[in-house]
GROMACS .gro file of C-alpha atoms in nm:
model
  461
    1MET     CA    1  -0.985  -1.350   2.345
    2VAL     CA    2  -1.278  -1.149   2.176
    3GLY     CA    3  -1.244  -1.396   1.861
    4LEU     CA    4  -1.200  -1.721   1.846
    5GLY     CA    5  -1.105  -1.730   1.489
    6THR     CA    6  -0.745  -1.891   1.371
    7MET     CA    7  -0.551  -1.641   1.547
    8GLY     CA    8  -0.686  -1.619   1.773
    9ARG     CA    9  -0.779  -1.891   1.926
   10ASN     CA   10  -0.445  -2.047   1.876
   11LEU     CA   11  -0.262  -1.727   2.106
   12LEU     CA   12  -0.507  -1.800   2.387
   13LEU     CA   13  -0.342  -2.129   2.388
   14ASN     CA   14  -0.035  -2.049   2.300
   15MET     CA   15  -0.105  -1.814   2.637
   16ALA     CA   16  -0.288  -2.186   2.811
   17ASP     CA   17   0.044  -2.375   2.743
   18HIS     CA   18   0.306  -2.102   2.885
   19GLY     CA   19   0.010  -2.131   3.204
   20PHE     CA   20  -0.159  -1.903   3.225
   21LYS     CA   21  -0.494  -1.894   3.293
   22VAL     CA   22  -0.671  -1.767   3.025
   23ALA     CA   23  -1.077  -1.737   2.926
   24GLY     CA   24  -1.188  -1.674   2.533
   25TYR     CA   25  -1.516  -1.525   2.418
   26ASP     CA   26  -1.708  -1.610   2.079
   27LYS     CA   27  -2.029  -1.563   1.913
   28ASP     CA   28  -2.045  -1.815   1.750
   29ALA     CA   29  -2.052  -2.164   2.009
   30SER     CA   30  -1.894  -2.403   1.811
   31LYS     CA   31  -1.556  -2.228   1.761
   32VAL     CA   32  -1.650  -2.195   2.207
   33ASP     CA   33  -1.658  -2.584   2.198
   34LEU     CA   34  -1.447  -2.665   2.040
   35LEU     CA   35  -1.129  -2.462   2.211
   36GLY     CA   36  -1.313  -2.661   2.530
   37LYS     CA   37  -1.204  -2.988   2.367
   38GLU     CA   38  -0.835  -2.899   2.372
   39THR     CA   39  -0.531  -3.048   2.555
   40VAL     CA   40  -0.339  -2.706   2.739
   41LYS     CA   41  -0.114  -2.704   3.054
   42GLY     CA   42  -0.279  -2.405   3.179
   43GLU     CA   43  -0.634  -2.356   3.228
   44VAL     CA   44  -0.853  -2.270   3.029
   45LYS     CA   45  -1.255  -2.193   2.983
   46GLY     CA   46  -1.484  -2.053   2.692
   47PHE     CA   47  -1.770  -1.852   2.676
   48SER     CA   48  -2.020  -1.752   2.475
   49ALA     CA   49  -2.226  -1.495   2.724
   50LEU     CA   50  -2.043  -1.172   2.724
   51PRO     CA   51  -2.138  -1.070   3.030
   52GLU     CA   52  -1.976  -1.362   3.207
   53PHE     CA   53  -1.629  -1.392   3.029
   54ILE     CA   54  -1.599  -1.047   3.141
   55GLN     CA   55  -1.705  -1.065   3.510
   56ASN     CA   56  -1.462  -1.385   3.470
   57LEU     CA   57  -1.103  -1.229   3.452
   58GLN     CA   58  -0.928  -1.052   3.698
   59LYS     CA   59  -0.928  -0.672   3.798
   60PRO     CA   60  -0.761  -0.467   3.685
   61ARG     CA   61  -0.875  -0.652   3.345
   62ALA     CA   62  -0.753  -0.767   2.976
   63VAL     CA   63  -0.917  -0.836   2.725
   64MET     CA   64  -0.733  -0.851   2.365
   65LEU     CA   65  -0.980  -0.855   2.025
   66LEU     CA   66  -0.851  -1.089   1.765
   67VAL     CA   67  -1.157  -0.894   1.510
   68PRO     CA   68  -1.126  -0.817   1.163
   69ALA     CA   69  -1.001  -0.464   1.119
   70GLY     CA   70  -1.295  -0.145   1.074
   71LYS     CA   71  -1.627  -0.202   1.209
   72ILE     CA   72  -1.629  -0.512   1.344
   73VAL     CA   73  -1.352  -0.353   1.596
   74ASP     CA   74  -1.486  -0.050   1.661
   75ALA     CA   75  -1.885  -0.220   1.777
   76ALA     CA   76  -1.677  -0.538   1.914
   77ILE     CA   77  -1.513  -0.193   2.222
   78ALA     CA   78  -1.878  -0.083   2.268
   79ASP     CA   79  -1.950  -0.428   2.335
   80ILE     CA   80  -1.660  -0.452   2.590
   81ALA     CA   81  -1.609  -0.078   2.690
   82PRO     CA   82  -1.956  -0.097   2.947
   83LEU     CA   83  -1.869  -0.361   3.123
   84LEU     CA   84  -1.526  -0.256   3.234
   85ASP     CA   85  -1.389  -0.074   3.502
   86ALA     CA   86  -1.161   0.248   3.540
   87GLY     CA   87  -0.824   0.075   3.481
   88ASP     CA   88  -0.918  -0.181   3.289
   89LEU     CA   89  -0.736  -0.298   2.920
   90ILE     CA   90  -0.831  -0.338   2.591
   91ILE     CA   91  -0.595  -0.446   2.352
   92ASP     CA   92  -0.682  -0.454   1.953
   93GLY     CA   93  -0.387  -0.775   1.811
   94GLY     CA   94  -0.627  -0.719   1.463
   95ASN     CA   95  -0.489  -0.523   1.145
   96SER     CA   96  -0.640  -0.216   1.194
   97HIS     CA   97  -0.561   0.152   1.057
   98PHE     CA   98  -0.312   0.349   1.235
   99THR     CA   99  -0.552   0.662   1.270
  100ASP     CA  100  -0.862   0.444   1.333
  101THR     CA  101  -0.573   0.326   1.668
  102ASN     CA  102  -0.570   0.682   1.751
  103ARG     CA  103  -0.913   0.725   1.774
  104ARG     CA  104  -0.957   0.517   1.989
  105ALA     CA  105  -0.723   0.522   2.230
  106GLU     CA  106  -0.892   0.863   2.246
  107GLU     CA  107  -1.258   0.755   2.318
  108LEU     CA  108  -1.109   0.485   2.553
  109LYS     CA  109  -0.893   0.696   2.748
  110ALA     CA  110  -1.213   0.948   2.857
  111LYS     CA  111  -1.400   0.649   2.937
  112GLY     CA  112  -1.082   0.555   3.207
  113LEU     CA  113  -0.988   0.242   3.033
  114HIS     CA  114  -0.612   0.198   2.898
  115PHE     CA  115  -0.600   0.047   2.534
  116PHE     CA  116  -0.359  -0.031   2.284
  117GLY     CA  117  -0.262  -0.121   1.993
  118MET     CA  118  -0.074  -0.412   1.858
  119GLY     CA  119   0.054  -0.611   1.611
  120VAL     CA  120   0.048  -0.949   1.570
  121SER     CA  121   0.291  -1.186   1.275
  122GLY     CA  122   0.338  -1.499   1.210
  123GLY     CA  123   0.042  -1.674   1.084
  124GLU     CA  124  -0.144  -1.924   1.247
  125GLU     CA  125   0.164  -2.097   1.279
  126GLY     CA  126   0.312  -1.839   1.509
  127ALA     CA  127   0.034  -1.691   1.724
  128ARG     CA  128   0.082  -2.141   1.836
  129LYS     CA  129   0.436  -2.184   1.883
  130GLY     CA  130   0.575  -1.770   1.887
  131PRO     CA  131   0.470  -1.487   1.675
  132SER     CA  132   0.625  -1.170   1.705
  133MET     CA  133   0.449  -0.910   1.831
  134MET     CA  134   0.451  -0.548   1.824
  135PRO     CA  135   0.247  -0.316   2.123
  136GLY     CA  136   0.239   0.016   2.122
  137GLY     CA  137   0.046   0.282   2.305
  138ASP     CA  138  -0.042   0.299   2.680
  139PRO     CA  139   0.253   0.239   2.838
  140GLY     CA  140   0.161   0.124   3.238
  141ALA     CA  141  -0.073  -0.106   2.987
  142TYR     CA  142   0.130  -0.337   2.842
  143LYS     CA  143   0.362  -0.380   3.158
  144VAL     CA  144   0.030  -0.496   3.300
  145VAL     CA  145   0.041  -0.836   2.969
  146GLN     CA  146   0.450  -0.787   2.940
  147PRO     CA  147   0.445  -1.108   3.107
  148ILE     CA  148   0.200  -1.282   2.868
  149PHE     CA  149   0.370  -1.151   2.555
  150GLU     CA  150   0.722  -1.267   2.627
  151ALA     CA  151   0.638  -1.531   2.759
  152ILE     CA  152   0.464  -1.673   2.435
  153ALA     CA  153   0.656  -1.440   2.191
  154ALA     CA  154   0.859  -1.645   1.973
  155LYS     CA  155   1.251  -1.680   2.100
  156VAL     CA  156   1.566  -1.621   1.938
  157LYS     CA  157   1.887  -1.630   2.073
  158GLY     CA  158   1.747  -1.604   2.374
  159ASP     CA  159   1.514  -1.298   2.322
  160PRO     CA  160   1.173  -1.227   2.292
  161CYS     CA  161   1.048  -1.107   2.021
  162VAL     CA  162   0.797  -0.816   2.167
  163THR     CA  163   0.877  -0.495   2.274
  164TYR     CA  164   0.730  -0.216   2.356
  165ILE     CA  165   0.710   0.023   2.057
  166GLY     CA  166   0.635   0.311   2.143
  167PRO     CA  167   0.330   0.596   2.232
  168GLY     CA  168  -0.053   0.534   1.994
  169SER     CA  169  -0.047   0.390   1.698
  170SER     CA  170   0.290   0.335   1.671
  171GLY     CA  171   0.230  -0.063   1.765
  172HIS     CA  172  -0.026  -0.073   1.434
  173PHE     CA  173   0.204   0.131   1.200
  174VAL     CA  174   0.499  -0.072   1.264
  175LYS     CA  175   0.332  -0.346   1.186
  176MET     CA  176   0.101  -0.182   0.878
  177VAL     CA  177   0.475  -0.122   0.726
  178HIS     CA  178   0.603  -0.483   0.788
  179ASN     CA  179   0.306  -0.622   0.615
  180GLY     CA  180   0.419  -0.343   0.392
  181ILE     CA  181   0.755  -0.521   0.315
  182GLU     CA  182   0.612  -0.896   0.301
  183TYR     CA  183   0.409  -0.748  -0.001
  184GLY     CA  184   0.751  -0.695  -0.134
  185LEU     CA  185   0.931  -0.977  -0.040
  186MET     CA  186   0.603  -1.201  -0.192
  187GLN     CA  187   0.638  -1.001  -0.501
  188LEU     CA  188   0.999  -0.990  -0.547
  189ILE     CA  189   1.006  -1.430  -0.493
  190ALA     CA  190   0.731  -1.434  -0.711
  191GLU     CA  191   0.927  -1.351  -1.026
  192THR     CA  192   1.242  -1.478  -0.930
  193TYR     CA  193   0.986  -1.749  -1.002
  194GLU     CA  194   0.843  -1.576  -1.327
  195VAL     CA  195   1.218  -1.573  -1.521
  196MET     CA  196   1.325  -1.922  -1.370
  197GLN     CA  197   0.979  -2.034  -1.525
  198LYS     CA  198   0.949  -1.930  -1.875
  199GLY     CA  199   1.390  -1.711  -1.877
  200LEU     CA  200   1.474  -2.018  -1.773
  201GLY     CA  201   1.258  -2.305  -1.868
  202LEU     CA  202   1.398  -2.435  -1.508
  203SER     CA  203   1.157  -2.886  -1.405
  204PRO     CA  204   0.978  -2.781  -1.049
  205THR     CA  205   1.291  -3.015  -0.894
  206GLN     CA  206   1.481  -2.771  -1.059
  207MET     CA  207   1.337  -2.400  -0.875
  208HIS     CA  208   1.268  -2.656  -0.555
  209ASP     CA  209   1.626  -2.712  -0.541
  210ALA     CA  210   1.807  -2.383  -0.580
  211PHE     CA  211   1.526  -2.264  -0.381
  212LYS     CA  212   1.627  -2.522  -0.095
  213GLN     CA  213   2.049  -2.382  -0.169
  214TRP     CA  214   1.906  -2.044  -0.106
  215ASN     CA  215   1.744  -2.099   0.242
  216GLU     CA  216   2.061  -2.197   0.377
  217GLY     CA  217   2.242  -1.982   0.299
  218ARG     CA  218   2.183  -1.548   0.307
  219LEU     CA  219   1.848  -1.594   0.158
  220GLN     CA  220   1.789  -1.745   0.446
  221SER     CA  221   1.395  -1.646   0.549
  222PHE     CA  222   0.992  -1.759   0.613
  223LEU     CA  223   0.889  -1.706   0.281
  224ILE     CA  224   1.196  -1.810   0.154
  225GLU     CA  225   1.153  -2.220   0.276
  226ILE     CA  226   0.746  -2.209   0.234
  227THR     CA  227   0.825  -2.102  -0.130
  228ARG     CA  228   1.099  -2.411  -0.141
  229ASP     CA  229   0.788  -2.685   0.031
  230ILE     CA  230   0.514  -2.518  -0.188
  231PHE     CA  231   0.789  -2.622  -0.551
  232ALA     CA  232   0.788  -2.950  -0.422
  233PHE     CA  233   0.426  -3.015  -0.317
  234ARG     CA  234   0.186  -3.255  -0.526
  235GLU     CA  235  -0.184  -3.320  -0.404
  236PRO     CA  236  -0.187  -3.733  -0.412
  237GLY     CA  237  -0.248  -3.909  -0.697
  238ALA     CA  238  -0.129  -3.531  -0.924
  239ASP     CA  239   0.165  -3.572  -1.183
  240HIS     CA  240   0.214  -3.183  -1.131
  241LEU     CA  241   0.290  -2.959  -0.857
  242LEU     CA  242  -0.042  -2.804  -0.704
  243LEU     CA  243   0.083  -2.485  -0.791
  244GLU     CA  244   0.034  -2.505  -1.096
  245ASP     CA  245  -0.381  -2.525  -1.054
  246ILE     CA  246  -0.446  -2.200  -0.868
  247LYS     CA  247  -0.505  -1.936  -1.055
  248ASP     CA  248  -0.319  -1.678  -1.089
  249GLU     CA  249  -0.499  -1.403  -0.908
  250ALA     CA  250  -0.358  -1.245  -0.636
  251ARG     CA  251  -0.615  -1.064  -0.283
  252SER     CA  252  -0.497  -0.889  -0.003
  253LYS     CA  253  -0.661  -0.748   0.273
  254GLY     CA  254  -0.518  -0.341   0.286
  255THR     CA  255  -0.269  -0.353   0.431
  256GLY     CA  256   0.005  -0.281   0.141
  257LYS     CA  257  -0.183  -0.074   0.017
  258TRP     CA  258  -0.332   0.093   0.315
  259THR     CA  259   0.147   0.162   0.344
  260SER     CA  260   0.192   0.281   0.010
  261GLN     CA  261  -0.085   0.549   0.096
  262VAL     CA  262   0.083   0.664   0.405
  263ALA     CA  263   0.435   0.705   0.225
  264MET     CA  264   0.231   0.919  -0.016
  265ASP     CA  265   0.156   1.181   0.217
  266LEU     CA  266   0.449   1.169   0.383
  267GLN     CA  267   0.620   1.164   0.073
  268LEU     CA  268   0.847   0.935   0.086
  269PRO     CA  269   0.974   0.675  -0.198
  270ILE     CA  270   0.865   0.279  -0.137
  271PRO     CA  271   0.892   0.220  -0.505
  272THR     CA  272   0.864  -0.129  -0.496
  273ILE     CA  273   0.607  -0.204  -0.210
  274ASP     CA  274   0.430   0.009  -0.435
  275THR     CA  275   0.467  -0.228  -0.719
  276ALA     CA  276   0.365  -0.490  -0.580
  277VAL     CA  277   0.078  -0.274  -0.470
  278SER     CA  278  -0.040  -0.292  -0.838
  279MET     CA  279   0.064  -0.613  -0.917
  280ARG     CA  280  -0.160  -0.764  -0.722
  281ASP     CA  281  -0.453  -0.526  -0.849
  282LEU     CA  282  -0.257  -0.609  -1.235
  283SER     CA  283  -0.384  -0.950  -1.165
  284LYS     CA  284  -0.665  -0.934  -1.109
  285TYR     CA  285  -0.776  -0.847  -1.437
  286LYS     CA  286  -0.756  -1.130  -1.571
  287THR     CA  287  -0.931  -1.135  -1.908
  288ALA     CA  288  -0.839  -0.875  -1.989
  289ARG     CA  289  -0.457  -1.019  -1.987
  290VAL     CA  290  -0.592  -1.294  -2.159
  291ALA     CA  291  -0.721  -1.075  -2.414
  292ALA     CA  292  -0.350  -0.917  -2.443
  293SER     CA  293  -0.201  -1.141  -2.516
  294ALA     CA  294  -0.368  -1.316  -2.782
  295LEU     CA  295  -0.254  -0.956  -2.920
  296TYR     CA  296   0.106  -0.911  -2.858
  297PRO     CA  297   0.397  -1.154  -2.853
  298GLY     CA  298   0.468  -1.384  -2.609
  299THR     CA  299   0.854  -1.405  -2.407
  300GLN     CA  300   1.124  -1.555  -2.492
  301LYS     CA  301   1.421  -1.758  -2.339
  302ILE     CA  302   1.731  -1.619  -2.151
  303THR     CA  303   2.015  -1.716  -2.346
  304GLY     CA  304   2.335  -1.809  -2.211
  305ASP     CA  305   2.499  -2.033  -1.985
  306SER     CA  306   2.182  -2.151  -1.764
  307ALA     CA  307   2.424  -2.194  -1.335
  308LYS     CA  308   2.549  -1.836  -1.442
  309LEU     CA  309   2.246  -1.729  -1.473
  310LEU     CA  310   2.013  -1.843  -1.175
  311SER     CA  311   2.336  -1.769  -0.978
  312SER     CA  312   2.287  -1.401  -1.116
  313LEU     CA  313   1.937  -1.399  -1.014
  314GLU     CA  314   2.065  -1.516  -0.638
  315ASP     CA  315   2.238  -1.190  -0.644
  316ALA     CA  316   1.942  -1.009  -0.817
  317LEU     CA  317   1.707  -1.165  -0.499
  318TYR     CA  318   1.920  -1.075  -0.253
  319PHE     CA  319   1.959  -0.686  -0.373
  320SER     CA  320   1.624  -0.659  -0.410
  321THR     CA  321   1.482  -0.841  -0.084
  322VAL     CA  322   1.766  -0.584   0.089
  323ILE     CA  323   1.563  -0.223  -0.134
  324ALA     CA  324   1.311  -0.381   0.001
  325TYR     CA  325   1.364  -0.344   0.348
  326ALA     CA  326   1.576  -0.006   0.356
  327GLN     CA  327   1.244   0.099   0.211
  328GLY     CA  328   1.022  -0.007   0.527
  329MET     CA  329   1.253   0.090   0.702
  330HIS     CA  330   1.314   0.457   0.585
  331LEU     CA  331   0.935   0.515   0.560
  332LEU     CA  332   0.912   0.317   0.964
  333ALA     CA  333   1.227   0.624   1.042
  334GLN     CA  334   0.982   0.924   0.883
  335ALA     CA  335   0.716   0.825   1.036
  336SER     CA  336   0.875   0.844   1.436
  337LYS     CA  337   0.964   1.186   1.350
  338GLU     CA  338   0.567   1.305   1.154
  339PHE     CA  339   0.378   1.120   1.486
  340GLY     CA  340   0.638   1.087   1.743
  341TYR     CA  341   0.673   0.766   1.799
  342ALA     CA  342   0.984   0.768   1.868
  343LEU     CA  343   1.099   0.479   1.749
  344LYS     CA  344   1.414   0.200   1.808
  345MET     CA  345   1.434   0.077   1.500
  346ASP     CA  346   1.700  -0.117   1.599
  347GLN     CA  347   1.468  -0.303   1.842
  348ILE     CA  348   1.190  -0.296   1.625
  349ALA     CA  349   1.430  -0.531   1.375
  350LEU     CA  350   1.532  -0.753   1.682
  351ILE     CA  351   1.177  -0.848   1.718
  352TRP     CA  352   1.126  -0.975   1.381
  353ARG     CA  353   1.469  -1.208   1.356
  354GLY     CA  354   1.157  -1.464   1.463
  355GLY     CA  355   0.801  -1.522   1.466
  356CYS     CA  356   0.732  -1.291   1.203
  357ILE     CA  357   0.650  -1.373   0.761
  358ILE     CA  358   0.923  -1.143   0.676
  359ARG     CA  359   1.185  -1.345   1.019
  360SER     CA  360   1.496  -1.345   0.823
  361THR     CA  361   1.905  -1.388   0.806
  362PHE     CA  362   1.960  -1.026   0.713
  363LEU     CA  363   1.746  -0.919   1.000
  364GLU     CA  364   2.041  -0.967   1.163
  365ASP     CA  365   2.202  -0.684   0.987
  366ILE     CA  366   2.001  -0.446   0.996
  367TYR     CA  367   2.010  -0.495   1.359
  368GLN     CA  368   2.349  -0.442   1.386
  369ALA     CA  369   2.314  -0.125   1.114
  370TYR     CA  370   2.125   0.006   1.387
  371LYS     CA  371   2.246  -0.053   1.687
  372LYS     CA  372   2.563   0.097   1.569
  373ASP     CA  373   2.421   0.400   1.503
  374THR     CA  374   2.074   0.459   1.628
  375ALA     CA  375   2.021   0.845   1.403
  376LEU     CA  376   2.091   0.600   1.060
  377GLU     CA  377   1.932   0.773   0.807
  378HIS     CA  378   1.910   0.539   0.579
  379LEU     CA  379   2.022   0.093   0.596
  380LEU     CA  380   2.176   0.176   0.213
  381LEU     CA  381   2.423   0.405   0.427
  382ASP     CA  382   2.530   0.183   0.614
  383GLY     CA  383   2.916   0.061   0.472
  384GLY     CA  384   2.837  -0.306   0.583
  385ILE     CA  385   2.531  -0.296   0.424
  386ALA     CA  386   2.655  -0.095   0.049
  387ALA     CA  387   2.899  -0.378   0.097
  388LYS     CA  388   2.709  -0.656   0.078
  389VAL     CA  389   2.451  -0.439  -0.233
  390ASN     CA  390   2.767  -0.360  -0.398
  391GLY     CA  391   2.802  -0.738  -0.439
  392ALA     CA  392   2.496  -0.786  -0.592
  393VAL     CA  393   2.482  -0.498  -0.779
  394ALA     CA  394   2.591  -0.659  -1.101
  395GLY     CA  395   2.384  -0.943  -1.099
  396MET     CA  396   2.069  -0.754  -1.031
  397ARG     CA  397   2.195  -0.595  -1.344
  398SER     CA  398   2.267  -0.789  -1.559
  399VAL     CA  399   1.894  -1.003  -1.468
  400VAL     CA  400   1.740  -0.678  -1.562
  401SER     CA  401   1.894  -0.621  -1.860
  402ALA     CA  402   1.807  -1.028  -1.973
  403ALA     CA  403   1.469  -1.029  -1.822
  404THR     CA  404   1.358  -0.687  -2.030
  405THR     CA  405   1.548  -0.844  -2.309
  406SER     CA  406   1.388  -1.181  -2.326
  407GLY     CA  407   0.976  -1.052  -2.240
  408ILE     CA  408   0.995  -1.112  -1.860
  409ALA     CA  409   0.755  -0.922  -1.709
  410ILE     CA  410   0.969  -0.798  -1.316
  411PRO     CA  411   0.833  -0.440  -1.295
  412ALA     CA  412   0.953  -0.492  -0.883
  413TYR     CA  413   1.354  -0.589  -1.005
  414THR     CA  414   1.351  -0.298  -1.192
  415ALA     CA  415   1.173  -0.108  -0.927
  416SER     CA  416   1.423  -0.183  -0.700
  417LEU     CA  417   1.667  -0.149  -0.939
  418SER     CA  418   1.607   0.212  -1.032
  419TYR     CA  419   1.500   0.342  -0.680
  420PHE     CA  420   1.902   0.224  -0.593
  421ASP     CA  421   2.078   0.424  -0.897
  422ALA     CA  422   1.838   0.735  -0.769
  423PHE     CA  423   1.934   0.722  -0.438
  424ARG     CA  424   2.278   0.677  -0.496
  425SER     CA  425   2.292   0.958  -0.700
  426ALA     CA  426   2.420   1.290  -0.651
  427ARG     CA  427   2.224   1.524  -0.911
  428MET     CA  428   1.927   1.363  -0.992
  429PRO     CA  429   1.722   1.558  -1.278
  430SER     CA  430   1.500   1.709  -1.071
  431ASN     CA  431   1.594   2.028  -1.175
  432LEU     CA  432   1.433   1.985  -1.516
  433ILE     CA  433   1.078   1.943  -1.385
  434GLN     CA  434   1.142   2.251  -1.181
  435ALA     CA  435   1.220   2.449  -1.459
  436GLN     CA  436   0.946   2.275  -1.655
  437ARG     CA  437   0.743   2.432  -1.365
  438ASP     CA  438   0.893   2.748  -1.346
  439TYR     CA  439   0.823   2.779  -1.737
  440PHE     CA  440   0.458   2.586  -1.796
  441GLY     CA  441   0.309   2.754  -1.364
  442ALA     CA  442   0.554   2.956  -1.292
  443HIS     CA  443   0.564   2.789  -0.949
  444THR     CA  444   0.952   2.902  -0.898
  445TYR     CA  445   1.276   2.738  -0.857
  446GLU     CA  446   1.592   2.716  -0.664
  447ARG     CA  447   1.944   2.742  -0.740
  448ASN     CA  448   2.253   2.596  -0.626
  449GLY     CA  449   2.541   2.875  -0.479
  450LYS     CA  450   2.286   3.140  -0.446
  451GLU     CA  451   1.969   3.219  -0.193
  452GLY     CA  452   1.633   3.328  -0.272
  453VAL     CA  453   1.350   3.154  -0.505
  454PHE     CA  454   1.353   3.237  -0.873
  455HIS     CA  455   1.095   3.280  -1.149
  456THR     CA  456   1.241   3.310  -1.546
  457GLN     CA  457   0.981   3.433  -1.778
  458TRP     CA  458   1.091   3.166  -2.028
  459PHE     CA  459   0.907   3.243  -2.363
  460LYS     CA  460   0.911   3.655  -2.559
  461LYS     CA  461   0.491   3.729  -2.566
   0.00000   0.00000   0.00000
């Protein structure tokens, strides 16, 4: 393991706990010392000298990088590659952009080295106790380390949450989309908090209780679970939630933005995810938002039966959650065709059921949908999913209506609902856009029931 930060160190210790002999390298001697103080079942050695580290590995050597994406990965590869022999393997376990993974694979192949990119999800706890992993690239190289990764992965119903994703950069692409879905789900939960707090005037205890109840039903997920806990966390001696002291400026590491950019390139809409990315950006303009709050009227409480509204809010969050997953899976399906990944959509859902940040009960429904129809074009076209969506849409509409009327910002909710309403439309108003384009730019149009490309002189000269 090259890089003994939180993720690299815990992943290495996880391997050692499963009886594997492992070695770790880091330029920071203190991190190497910390590794040596751990108690594990297997054998683990730490090194601060790279040549010595490489010499202690059995052939074919398998070296995994867990360092920040970008130039640091290239620098690490440049240092390591000359010390390896043909047939050795380098694994990039960070959040690298998939185009960088393609480039690195070609460069290392020319040197006789195997390479694959692997997305790892689950955070610090997942790395130590069992993550979800998405390896893609050289299938032969993956077989070398497959027993290790299957042993350390999270398990759901006895199945390891790792599988060979596909060729090239497929593993990093799938992890990127995983993170895009994660952005969407986090924004939806934040907007739910906004409705609860500003719209319904719920206390922290009431919000905690609602999320506790939801986590025991169809919304059960890791993100709902940790949100429940956040709504109960107070620092020692404090009379209010720690949450209330946290500045409302959300940061990011770029994977959500990458997901939106790729979707734009593929001309595939993922508005729930796009909106989540935009809202993180908007949150950073704190000074401007404070100034605007003094110029415009504030929000109002939502009137009506609070219990009924809370029930509708559960429907709305469930509905929007389905939409966020559906958009992400649609992007994966399209990218699979575009980039030749040959993704197995059911297997992706399968390995996301445990270990990763977006693990949820609903992933079992996604798995079953794609298992039943491996060529399913869009998740919303599955009959079982449609029944669940139809059962929640009324609550979704009532929440969007009430929140909008009260001046409460729920952009990811509204984006999800509008996407759904457009997706279920047999005829969209896009014909008017084509007419406009032809009017001002002679861009032509096609006609219903008539072959060919047409242009009309819309105005008299």
